Amino acid sequence: MSAVPAVAASAVPPPVRPEDRAGDHLTVVVRQAGSGRDGTYELSCHPAGGSHPDAAEACRVLDEHTRWGKDLFAPVAPGTTCTMLYGGPATARVTGTWAGRRVAAGYDRSNGCEIGRWDGLVPLLPRLGSLAA
């Protein structure tokens, strides 16, 4: 029988608590995304509200993808191999607090990794059209 060292057990982070979620508020600034998509939007969750065009769904998707110990808004890791696919000039900046953590993240569609990162946050970020001409 093997024992788990006490150090390993204490290194596991606690679950997200409801009080960690009370301050969930993000500001989203979208530029060059096209007609009706550019702008600055406020999003509050728990309960959903703000000026975001689809606050309830954006909060639901963010909640669904939030994992303790994983940064939902992390940049693409250095050295990652990405497809050379240009998704257009759209940019976004997300700032605020999510799950008790400060958020300051930038987004663009400069390659396949960045497009995937953007698309993973739809509808927080606007859904953009197909890349096919």
Coordinates of C-alpha atoms in Angstrom, one line a residue:
M1 CA 0.0 0.0 0.0
S2 CA 1.4 3.4 -0.9
A3 CA 0.7 6.6 0.9
V4 CA 0.2 10.0 -0.7
P5 CA 2.7 12.5 0.8
A6 CA 1.0 15.2 2.9
V7 CA 2.8 17.9 0.7
A8 CA 1.0 16.6 -2.4
A9 CA -2.4 16.6 -0.8
S10 CA -1.9 20.2 0.4
A11 CA -0.8 21.4 -3.0
V12 CA -4.2 20.7 -4.5
P13 CA -6.1 24.0 -4.8
P14 CA -9.4 24.4 -3.1
P15 CA -12.6 24.4 -5.3
V16 CA -14.0 27.7 -6.5
R17 CA -16.3 29.1 -3.8
P18 CA -19.4 31.1 -4.5
E19 CA -17.8 34.1 -2.8
D20 CA -15.0 33.9 -5.3
R21 CA -17.6 34.5 -8.1
A22 CA -19.4 37.5 -6.6
G23 CA -17.0 39.9 -8.2
D24 CA -17.1 38.4 -11.7
H25 CA -17.0 41.5 -14.0
L26 CA -15.3 41.9 -17.4
T27 CA -14.8 44.8 -19.8
V28 CA -14.5 43.7 -23.4
V29 CA -13.1 46.1 -26.1
V30 CA -13.5 44.8 -29.7
R31 CA -12.0 46.6 -32.7
Q32 CA -12.0 45.9 -36.4
A33 CA -14.4 43.0 -36.1
G34 CA -16.9 44.4 -38.6
S35 CA -20.3 45.9 -38.7
G36 CA -22.1 46.0 -35.4
R37 CA -19.4 44.0 -33.5
D38 CA -17.0 46.7 -32.5
G39 CA -17.4 48.4 -29.2
T40 CA -16.8 48.3 -25.5
Y41 CA -19.0 46.0 -23.5
E42 CA -19.4 45.4 -19.8
L43 CA -20.2 41.9 -18.5
S44 CA -21.2 41.0 -15.0
C45 CA -22.0 37.4 -14.0
H46 CA -23.8 35.8 -11.0
P47 CA -26.2 37.3 -12.0
A48 CA -25.7 38.0 -15.6
G49 CA -25.9 41.6 -16.7
G50 CA -24.2 44.6 -18.2
S51 CA -24.1 46.1 -21.7
H52 CA -22.8 42.9 -23.4
P53 CA -25.2 41.9 -26.2
D54 CA -25.6 38.3 -24.9
A55 CA -24.6 38.5 -21.2
A56 CA -26.4 35.3 -20.0
E57 CA -24.9 33.1 -22.7
A58 CA -21.4 34.7 -22.3
C59 CA -21.5 34.0 -18.6
R60 CA -22.7 30.4 -19.2
V61 CA -19.9 29.6 -21.6
L62 CA -17.3 31.2 -19.3
D63 CA -18.6 29.2 -16.3
E64 CA -18.6 26.0 -18.4
H65 CA -14.9 26.5 -19.4
T66 CA -13.6 27.7 -16.0
R67 CA -11.3 25.2 -14.3
W68 CA -9.6 25.8 -11.0
G69 CA -5.9 26.2 -11.5
K70 CA -6.2 26.9 -15.2
D71 CA -6.1 30.4 -16.7
L72 CA -9.1 30.6 -19.1
F73 CA -7.6 33.8 -20.5
A74 CA -4.0 32.6 -20.9
P75 CA -2.0 33.5 -24.0
V76 CA -0.8 30.9 -26.4
A77 CA 2.3 29.3 -24.9
P78 CA 5.7 30.4 -26.3
G79 CA 7.0 27.9 -28.8
T80 CA 3.6 26.6 -29.8
T81 CA 3.4 25.6 -33.5
C82 CA 0.5 27.4 -35.1
T83 CA -1.0 27.2 -38.5
M84 CA -0.2 30.2 -40.7
L85 CA -3.8 31.1 -41.2
Y86 CA -4.9 34.8 -41.0
G87 CA -8.3 35.4 -39.5
G88 CA -8.6 39.1 -40.2
P89 CA -7.8 42.3 -38.4
A90 CA -10.1 42.0 -35.4
T91 CA -8.6 42.6 -32.0
A92 CA -10.1 42.4 -28.5
R93 CA -9.0 43.3 -25.0
V94 CA -10.6 41.6 -21.9
T95 CA -9.9 43.1 -18.5
G96 CA -11.5 42.8 -15.1
T97 CA -12.0 39.9 -12.6
W98 CA -13.0 36.3 -13.2
A99 CA -13.2 33.6 -10.5
G100 CA -11.4 35.8 -8.1
R101 CA -8.5 36.5 -10.5
R102 CA -7.5 39.6 -12.3
V103 CA -7.8 39.4 -16.1
A104 CA -5.9 41.4 -18.6
A105 CA -5.8 39.6 -21.9
G106 CA -5.4 40.5 -25.6
Y107 CA -6.8 38.7 -28.5
D108 CA -6.3 38.8 -32.3
R109 CA -6.7 36.4 -35.2
S110 CA -3.2 36.4 -36.6
N111 CA -2.7 32.6 -36.8
G112 CA -4.6 29.3 -36.1
C113 CA -3.7 29.3 -32.4
E114 CA -5.0 32.8 -31.9
I115 CA -8.1 32.1 -34.0
G116 CA -8.8 29.1 -31.8
R117 CA -8.3 31.1 -28.6
W118 CA -10.8 33.8 -29.9
D119 CA -13.3 31.2 -31.0
G120 CA -13.1 29.5 -27.6
L121 CA -14.5 32.6 -26.0
V122 CA -17.5 33.1 -28.3
P123 CA -20.0 34.7 -27.3
L124 CA -17.8 36.7 -24.9
L125 CA -16.0 37.8 -28.1
P126 CA -18.1 38.1 -31.3
R127 CA -18.5 35.2 -33.6
L128 CA -16.7 36.1 -36.9
G129 CA -17.4 34.8 -40.3
S130 CA -15.8 32.0 -42.2
L131 CA -12.3 32.5 -43.5
A132 CA -13.3 31.0 -46.9
A133 CA -13.5 33.6 -49.6

